[in-house]
mmCIF file of N, CA, C and O in Angstrom:
data_model
loop_
_atom_site.group_PDB
_atom_site.id
_atom_site.type_symbol
_atom_site.label_atom_id
_atom_site.label_comp_id
_atom_site.label_asym_id
_atom_site.label_seq_id
_atom_site.Cartn_x
_atom_site.Cartn_y
_atom_site.Cartn_z
ATOM 1 N N UNK A 293 -5.194 -11.168 -7.391
ATOM 2 C CA UNK A 293 -4.477 -11.133 -6.249
ATOM 3 C C UNK A 293 -4.390 -12.557 -5.666
ATOM 4 O O UNK A 293 -5.493 -13.280 -5.857
ATOM 5 N N UNK A 294 -3.374 -12.870 -4.910
ATOM 6 C CA UNK A 294 -3.222 -14.122 -4.278
ATOM 7 C C UNK A 294 -4.418 -14.382 -3.284
ATOM 8 O O UNK A 294 -4.778 -13.538 -2.494
ATOM 9 N N UNK A 295 -5.139 -15.547 -3.443
ATOM 10 C CA UNK A 295 -6.262 -15.867 -2.596
ATOM 11 C C UNK A 295 -7.516 -15.259 -3.042
ATOM 12 O O UNK A 295 -8.548 -15.365 -2.444
ATOM 13 N N UNK A 296 -7.526 -14.576 -4.197
ATOM 14 C CA UNK A 296 -8.767 -14.028 -4.736
ATOM 15 C C UNK A 296 -9.782 -15.023 -5.093
ATOM 16 O O UNK A 296 -9.466 -16.187 -5.525
ATOM 17 N N UNK A 297 -11.059 -14.744 -4.864
ATOM 18 C CA UNK A 297 -12.177 -15.572 -5.274
ATOM 19 C C UNK A 297 -12.259 -15.752 -6.783
ATOM 20 O O UNK A 297 -12.779 -16.734 -7.198
ATOM 21 N N UNK A 298 -11.611 -14.795 -7.522
ATOM 22 C CA UNK A 298 -11.601 -14.910 -9.020
ATOM 23 C C UNK A 298 -10.792 -16.127 -9.376
ATOM 24 O O UNK A 298 -11.210 -16.878 -10.302
ATOM 25 N N UNK A 299 -9.717 -16.463 -8.690
ATOM 26 C CA UNK A 299 -8.835 -17.588 -9.107
ATOM 27 C C UNK A 299 -9.592 -18.952 -8.876
ATOM 28 O O UNK A 299 -9.231 -19.909 -9.499
ATOM 29 N N UNK A 300 -10.566 -18.989 -7.898
ATOM 30 C CA UNK A 300 -11.278 -20.258 -7.679
ATOM 31 C C UNK A 300 -12.559 -20.243 -8.534
ATOM 32 O O UNK A 300 -13.358 -21.218 -8.332
ATOM 33 N N UNK A 301 -12.758 -19.295 -9.349
ATOM 34 C CA UNK A 301 -14.014 -19.317 -10.171
ATOM 35 C C UNK A 301 -15.211 -18.926 -9.406
ATOM 36 O O UNK A 301 -16.299 -19.241 -9.711
ATOM 37 N N UNK A 302 -15.038 -18.203 -8.234
ATOM 38 C CA UNK A 302 -16.108 -17.901 -7.390
ATOM 39 C C UNK A 302 -16.467 -16.399 -7.344
ATOM 40 O O UNK A 302 -17.082 -15.956 -6.448
ATOM 41 N N UNK A 303 -15.885 -15.666 -8.253
ATOM 42 C CA UNK A 303 -16.120 -14.172 -8.402
ATOM 43 C C UNK A 303 -16.183 -13.678 -9.801
ATOM 44 O O UNK A 303 -15.473 -14.343 -10.684
ATOM 45 N N UNK A 304 -16.840 -12.626 -10.097
ATOM 46 C CA UNK A 304 -16.922 -12.032 -11.383
ATOM 47 C C UNK A 304 -16.947 -10.514 -11.240
ATOM 48 O O UNK A 304 -17.369 -9.956 -10.241
ATOM 49 N N UNK A 305 -16.350 -9.885 -12.227
ATOM 50 C CA UNK A 305 -16.403 -8.410 -12.359
ATOM 51 C C UNK A 305 -17.211 -8.077 -13.592
ATOM 52 O O UNK A 305 -16.824 -8.550 -14.716
ATOM 53 N N UNK A 306 -18.246 -7.307 -13.439
ATOM 54 C CA UNK A 306 -19.158 -6.942 -14.549
ATOM 55 C C UNK A 306 -18.835 -5.438 -14.903
ATOM 56 O O UNK A 306 -19.144 -4.568 -14.126
ATOM 57 N N UNK A 307 -18.305 -5.309 -16.079
ATOM 58 C CA UNK A 307 -17.994 -3.890 -16.616
ATOM 59 C C UNK A 307 -19.373 -3.149 -16.814
ATOM 60 O O UNK A 307 -20.236 -3.705 -17.355
ATOM 61 N N UNK A 308 -19.408 -1.882 -16.461
ATOM 62 C CA UNK A 308 -20.573 -1.146 -16.549
ATOM 63 C C UNK A 308 -20.329 0.216 -17.351
ATOM 64 O O UNK A 308 -19.262 0.681 -17.336
ATOM 65 N N UNK A 309 -21.402 0.732 -17.955
ATOM 66 C CA UNK A 309 -21.288 1.993 -18.644
ATOM 67 C C UNK A 309 -21.883 3.077 -17.730
ATOM 68 O O UNK A 309 -23.110 3.470 -17.944
ATOM 69 N N UNK A 310 -21.224 3.336 -16.676
ATOM 70 C CA UNK A 310 -21.655 4.373 -15.751
ATOM 71 C C UNK A 310 -22.247 3.848 -14.424
ATOM 72 O O UNK A 310 -22.522 2.630 -14.309
ATOM 73 N N UNK A 311 -22.442 4.733 -13.535
ATOM 74 C CA UNK A 311 -22.948 4.432 -12.210
ATOM 75 C C UNK A 311 -24.356 3.884 -12.259
ATOM 76 O O UNK A 311 -24.657 2.950 -11.505
ATOM 77 N N UNK A 312 -25.175 4.395 -13.161
ATOM 78 C CA UNK A 312 -26.597 3.933 -13.126
ATOM 79 C C UNK A 312 -26.633 2.495 -13.584
ATOM 80 O O UNK A 312 -27.462 1.746 -12.969
ATOM 81 N N UNK A 313 -25.879 2.108 -14.467
ATOM 82 C CA UNK A 313 -25.927 0.713 -14.963
ATOM 83 C C UNK A 313 -25.422 -0.219 -13.760
ATOM 84 O O UNK A 313 -25.842 -1.281 -13.462
ATOM 85 N N UNK A 314 -24.314 0.315 -13.061
ATOM 86 C CA UNK A 314 -23.726 -0.520 -12.050
ATOM 87 C C UNK A 314 -24.804 -0.669 -10.902
ATOM 88 O O UNK A 314 -24.896 -1.781 -10.269
ATOM 89 N N UNK A 315 -25.485 0.367 -10.639
ATOM 90 C CA UNK A 315 -26.625 0.299 -9.542
ATOM 91 C C UNK A 315 -27.708 -0.670 -9.926
ATOM 92 O O UNK A 315 -28.082 -1.560 -9.225
ATOM 93 N N UNK A 316 -28.023 -0.695 -11.240
ATOM 94 C CA UNK A 316 -29.119 -1.582 -11.736
ATOM 95 C C UNK A 316 -28.611 -3.092 -11.553
ATOM 96 O O UNK A 316 -29.358 -3.897 -11.128
ATOM 97 N N UNK A 317 -27.396 -3.345 -12.033
ATOM 98 C CA UNK A 317 -26.835 -4.675 -11.881
ATOM 99 C C UNK A 317 -26.673 -5.148 -10.360
ATOM 100 O O UNK A 317 -27.063 -6.366 -10.079
ATOM 101 N N UNK A 318 -26.288 -4.266 -9.545
ATOM 102 C CA UNK A 318 -26.148 -4.567 -8.137
ATOM 103 C C UNK A 318 -27.544 -4.950 -7.570
ATOM 104 O O UNK A 318 -27.696 -5.840 -6.820
ATOM 105 N N UNK A 319 -28.473 -4.114 -7.951
ATOM 106 C CA UNK A 319 -29.885 -4.361 -7.482
ATOM 107 C C UNK A 319 -30.419 -5.709 -7.893
ATOM 108 O O UNK A 319 -31.079 -6.318 -7.168
ATOM 109 N N UNK A 320 -30.201 -6.009 -9.167
ATOM 110 C CA UNK A 320 -30.724 -7.231 -9.659
ATOM 111 C C UNK A 320 -30.028 -8.450 -8.887
ATOM 112 O O UNK A 320 -30.712 -9.387 -8.489
ATOM 113 N N UNK A 321 -28.754 -8.339 -8.597
ATOM 114 C CA UNK A 321 -28.065 -9.402 -7.869
ATOM 115 C C UNK A 321 -28.622 -9.447 -6.431
ATOM 116 O O UNK A 321 -28.806 -10.688 -5.907
ATOM 117 N N UNK A 322 -28.778 -8.378 -5.776
ATOM 118 C CA UNK A 322 -29.316 -8.348 -4.419
ATOM 119 C C UNK A 322 -30.747 -8.909 -4.359
ATOM 120 O O UNK A 322 -31.073 -9.713 -3.500
ATOM 121 N N UNK A 323 -31.541 -8.492 -5.332
ATOM 122 C CA UNK A 323 -32.883 -9.045 -5.370
ATOM 123 C C UNK A 323 -32.950 -10.526 -5.516
ATOM 124 O O UNK A 323 -33.717 -11.298 -4.916
ATOM 125 N N UNK A 324 -32.144 -10.964 -6.429
ATOM 126 C CA UNK A 324 -32.073 -12.470 -6.734
ATOM 127 C C UNK A 324 -31.616 -13.213 -5.533
ATOM 128 O O UNK A 324 -32.162 -14.280 -5.221
ATOM 129 N N UNK A 325 -30.574 -12.714 -4.804
ATOM 130 C CA UNK A 325 -30.036 -13.390 -3.607
ATOM 131 C C UNK A 325 -31.112 -13.418 -2.609
ATOM 132 O O UNK A 325 -31.305 -14.437 -1.852
ATOM 133 N N UNK A 326 -31.851 -12.295 -2.389
ATOM 134 C CA UNK A 326 -32.952 -12.244 -1.424
ATOM 135 C C UNK A 326 -34.052 -13.222 -1.752
ATOM 136 O O UNK A 326 -34.494 -14.025 -0.904
ATOM 137 N N UNK A 327 -34.517 -13.235 -2.995
ATOM 138 C CA UNK A 327 -35.752 -14.003 -3.326
ATOM 139 C C UNK A 327 -35.307 -15.438 -3.445
ATOM 140 O O UNK A 327 -36.263 -16.266 -3.013
ATOM 141 N N UNK A 328 -34.203 -15.804 -3.723
ATOM 142 C CA UNK A 328 -33.745 -17.232 -3.858
ATOM 143 C C UNK A 328 -33.156 -17.717 -2.589
ATOM 144 O O UNK A 328 -32.804 -18.899 -2.519
ATOM 145 N N UNK A 329 -32.883 -16.860 -1.623
ATOM 146 C CA UNK A 329 -32.374 -17.265 -0.309
ATOM 147 C C UNK A 329 -30.842 -17.800 -0.596
ATOM 148 O O UNK A 329 -30.429 -18.669 0.131
ATOM 149 N N UNK A 330 -30.209 -17.245 -1.639
ATOM 150 C CA UNK A 330 -28.839 -17.665 -1.992
ATOM 151 C C UNK A 330 -27.816 -16.661 -1.247
ATOM 152 O O UNK A 330 -28.141 -15.422 -1.305
ATOM 153 N N UNK A 331 -26.865 -17.152 -0.461
ATOM 154 C CA UNK A 331 -25.976 -16.169 0.097
ATOM 155 C C UNK A 331 -24.854 -15.814 -0.812
ATOM 156 O O UNK A 331 -24.625 -16.589 -1.852
ATOM 157 N N UNK A 332 -24.155 -14.775 -0.592
ATOM 158 C CA UNK A 332 -22.977 -14.256 -1.339
ATOM 159 C C UNK A 332 -22.003 -13.694 -0.372
ATOM 160 O O UNK A 332 -22.302 -13.421 0.746
ATOM 161 N N UNK A 333 -20.792 -13.564 -0.867
ATOM 162 C CA UNK A 333 -19.710 -13.120 0.052
ATOM 163 C C UNK A 333 -19.498 -11.584 -0.195
ATOM 164 O O UNK A 333 -19.476 -10.889 0.757
ATOM 165 N N UNK A 334 -19.364 -11.177 -1.395
ATOM 166 C CA UNK A 334 -19.153 -9.684 -1.650
ATOM 167 C C UNK A 334 -19.973 -9.209 -2.816
ATOM 168 O O UNK A 334 -20.077 -9.902 -3.823
ATOM 169 N N UNK A 335 -20.490 -7.951 -2.637
ATOM 170 C CA UNK A 335 -21.194 -7.260 -3.784
ATOM 171 C C UNK A 335 -20.562 -5.794 -3.704
ATOM 172 O O UNK A 335 -20.959 -5.121 -2.738
ATOM 173 N N UNK A 336 -19.737 -5.439 -4.601
ATOM 174 C CA UNK A 336 -19.164 -4.143 -4.574
ATOM 175 C C UNK A 336 -19.391 -3.393 -5.879
ATOM 176 O O UNK A 336 -19.323 -4.064 -6.930
ATOM 177 N N UNK A 337 -19.748 -2.222 -5.826
ATOM 178 C CA UNK A 337 -19.715 -1.213 -6.936
ATOM 179 C C UNK A 337 -18.324 -0.630 -6.903
ATOM 180 O O UNK A 337 -18.101 0.064 -5.813
ATOM 181 N N UNK A 338 -17.505 -0.654 -7.938
ATOM 182 C CA UNK A 338 -16.168 -0.118 -7.890
ATOM 183 C C UNK A 338 -15.944 0.828 -8.999
ATOM 184 O O UNK A 338 -16.542 0.786 -9.965
ATOM 185 N N UNK A 339 -15.067 1.787 -8.645
ATOM 186 C CA UNK A 339 -14.683 2.786 -9.732
ATOM 187 C C UNK A 339 -13.314 3.071 -9.647
ATOM 188 O O UNK A 339 -12.662 3.152 -8.590
ATOM 189 N N UNK A 340 -12.540 3.081 -10.806
ATOM 190 C CA UNK A 340 -11.116 3.334 -10.792
ATOM 191 C C UNK A 340 -10.817 4.786 -11.086
ATOM 192 O O UNK A 340 -11.714 5.583 -11.208
ATOM 193 N N UNK A 341 -9.622 5.136 -11.066
ATOM 194 C CA UNK A 341 -9.147 6.604 -11.167
ATOM 195 C C UNK A 341 -9.418 7.129 -12.608
ATOM 196 O O UNK A 341 -9.393 8.348 -12.662
ATOM 197 N N UNK A 342 -9.820 6.195 -13.556
ATOM 198 C CA UNK A 342 -10.226 6.705 -14.882
ATOM 199 C C UNK A 342 -11.733 6.839 -15.042
ATOM 200 O O UNK A 342 -12.127 7.213 -16.086
ATOM 201 N N UNK A 343 -12.506 6.662 -13.936
ATOM 202 C CA UNK A 343 -13.871 6.875 -13.989
ATOM 203 C C UNK A 343 -14.677 5.668 -14.515
ATOM 204 O O UNK A 343 -15.841 5.728 -14.760
ATOM 205 N N UNK A 344 -14.052 4.512 -14.701
ATOM 206 C CA UNK A 344 -14.720 3.292 -15.094
ATOM 207 C C UNK A 344 -15.307 2.570 -13.957
ATOM 208 O O UNK A 344 -14.730 2.460 -12.971
ATOM 209 N N UNK A 345 -16.491 1.998 -14.094
ATOM 210 C CA UNK A 345 -17.248 1.310 -13.020
ATOM 211 C C UNK A 345 -17.333 -0.122 -13.388
ATOM 212 O O UNK A 345 -17.368 -0.555 -14.578
ATOM 213 N N UNK A 346 -17.474 -1.009 -12.293
ATOM 214 C CA UNK A 346 -17.802 -2.380 -12.501
ATOM 215 C C UNK A 346 -18.463 -2.765 -11.196
ATOM 216 O O UNK A 346 -18.388 -2.174 -10.088
ATOM 217 N N UNK A 347 -19.176 -3.974 -11.366
ATOM 218 C CA UNK A 347 -19.725 -4.611 -10.170
ATOM 219 C C UNK A 347 -18.949 -5.827 -9.982
ATOM 220 O O UNK A 347 -18.738 -6.691 -10.842
ATOM 221 N N UNK A 348 -18.427 -6.059 -8.735
ATOM 222 C CA UNK A 348 -17.707 -7.248 -8.249
ATOM 223 C C UNK A 348 -18.744 -8.041 -7.440
ATOM 224 O O UNK A 348 -19.312 -7.564 -6.548
ATOM 225 N N UNK A 349 -18.875 -9.322 -7.864
ATOM 226 C CA UNK A 349 -19.756 -10.204 -7.174
ATOM 227 C C UNK A 349 -19.066 -11.515 -6.782
ATOM 228 O O UNK A 349 -18.426 -12.145 -7.662
ATOM 229 N N UNK A 350 -19.075 -11.956 -5.562
ATOM 230 C CA UNK A 350 -18.253 -13.175 -5.188
ATOM 231 C C UNK A 350 -19.111 -14.013 -4.293
ATOM 232 O O UNK A 350 -19.995 -13.551 -3.494
ATOM 233 N N UNK A 351 -19.027 -15.291 -4.395
ATOM 234 C CA UNK A 351 -19.657 -16.287 -3.504
ATOM 235 C C UNK A 351 -18.528 -17.151 -2.814
ATOM 236 O O UNK A 351 -17.387 -17.265 -3.406
ATOM 237 N N UNK A 352 -18.795 -17.783 -1.767
ATOM 238 C CA UNK A 352 -17.941 -18.796 -1.191
ATOM 239 C C UNK A 352 -18.717 -20.118 -0.907
ATOM 240 O O UNK A 352 -19.931 -20.091 -0.740
ATOM 241 N N UNK A 353 -18.004 -21.250 -0.858
ATOM 242 C CA UNK A 353 -18.754 -22.553 -0.595
ATOM 243 C C UNK A 353 -19.452 -22.467 0.785
ATOM 244 O O UNK A 353 -20.486 -23.073 1.016
ATOM 245 N N UNK A 354 -18.813 -21.672 1.699
ATOM 246 C CA UNK A 354 -19.394 -21.537 3.103
ATOM 247 C C UNK A 354 -18.886 -20.246 3.685
ATOM 248 O O UNK A 354 -17.938 -19.669 3.192
ATOM 249 N N UNK A 355 -19.487 -19.864 4.797
ATOM 250 C CA UNK A 355 -19.013 -18.676 5.482
ATOM 251 C C UNK A 355 -19.059 -17.321 4.638
ATOM 252 O O UNK A 355 -18.261 -16.509 4.794
ATOM 253 N N UNK A 356 -20.095 -17.184 3.927
ATOM 254 C CA UNK A 356 -20.319 -15.901 3.140
ATOM 255 C C UNK A 356 -20.628 -14.902 4.105
ATOM 256 O O UNK A 356 -21.383 -14.999 5.080
ATOM 257 N N UNK A 357 -20.109 -13.632 3.777
ATOM 258 C CA UNK A 357 -20.170 -12.484 4.740
ATOM 259 C C UNK A 357 -21.167 -11.402 4.329
ATOM 260 O O UNK A 357 -21.507 -10.529 5.085
ATOM 261 N N UNK A 358 -21.729 -11.486 3.049
ATOM 262 C CA UNK A 358 -22.669 -10.612 2.588
ATOM 263 C C UNK A 358 -22.206 -9.263 2.767
ATOM 264 O O UNK A 358 -22.921 -8.271 3.194
ATOM 265 N N UNK A 359 -20.932 -8.885 2.296
ATOM 266 C CA UNK A 359 -20.325 -7.586 2.265
ATOM 267 C C UNK A 359 -20.875 -6.723 1.101
ATOM 268 O O UNK A 359 -20.755 -7.213 0.022
ATOM 269 N N UNK A 360 -21.276 -5.508 1.369
ATOM 270 C CA UNK A 360 -21.748 -4.693 0.347
ATOM 271 C C UNK A 360 -21.046 -3.328 0.419
ATOM 272 O O UNK A 360 -21.034 -2.816 1.579
ATOM 273 N N UNK A 361 -20.468 -2.764 -0.615
ATOM 274 C CA UNK A 361 -19.696 -1.541 -0.477
ATOM 275 C C UNK A 361 -19.696 -0.836 -1.824
ATOM 276 O O UNK A 361 -19.874 -1.448 -2.902
ATOM 277 N N UNK A 362 -19.427 0.431 -1.772
ATOM 278 C CA UNK A 362 -19.152 1.287 -2.924
ATOM 279 C C UNK A 362 -17.674 1.773 -2.806
ATOM 280 O O UNK A 362 -17.428 2.406 -1.874
ATOM 281 N N UNK A 363 -16.825 1.383 -3.779
ATOM 282 C CA UNK A 363 -15.428 1.590 -3.593
ATOM 283 C C UNK A 363 -14.929 2.441 -4.651
ATOM 284 O O UNK A 363 -15.235 2.282 -5.840
ATOM 285 N N UNK A 364 -14.036 3.472 -4.390
ATOM 286 C CA UNK A 364 -13.418 4.245 -5.377
ATOM 287 C C UNK A 364 -11.936 3.886 -5.359
ATOM 288 O O UNK A 364 -11.229 3.764 -4.282
ATOM 289 N N UNK A 365 -11.350 3.719 -6.604
ATOM 290 C CA UNK A 365 -9.900 3.375 -6.709
ATOM 291 C C UNK A 365 -9.033 4.583 -6.825
ATOM 292 O O UNK A 365 -9.398 5.685 -6.849
#
């Protein structure tokens, strides 16, 4: 999408084999951010209409919002 953090190299989508793996990856990212005191902009567990899951993780150079959500497509 226009203006996406992906286009600036500031976001990644991690494909997962089910919700359990998505939760594990999200937990690792949250723990790392907390322990290293690194801010992030978005951490989403997403699911599309076909039942596929992924973790979306994004950072910004500044003004990170630390948005966390579980989204269904």
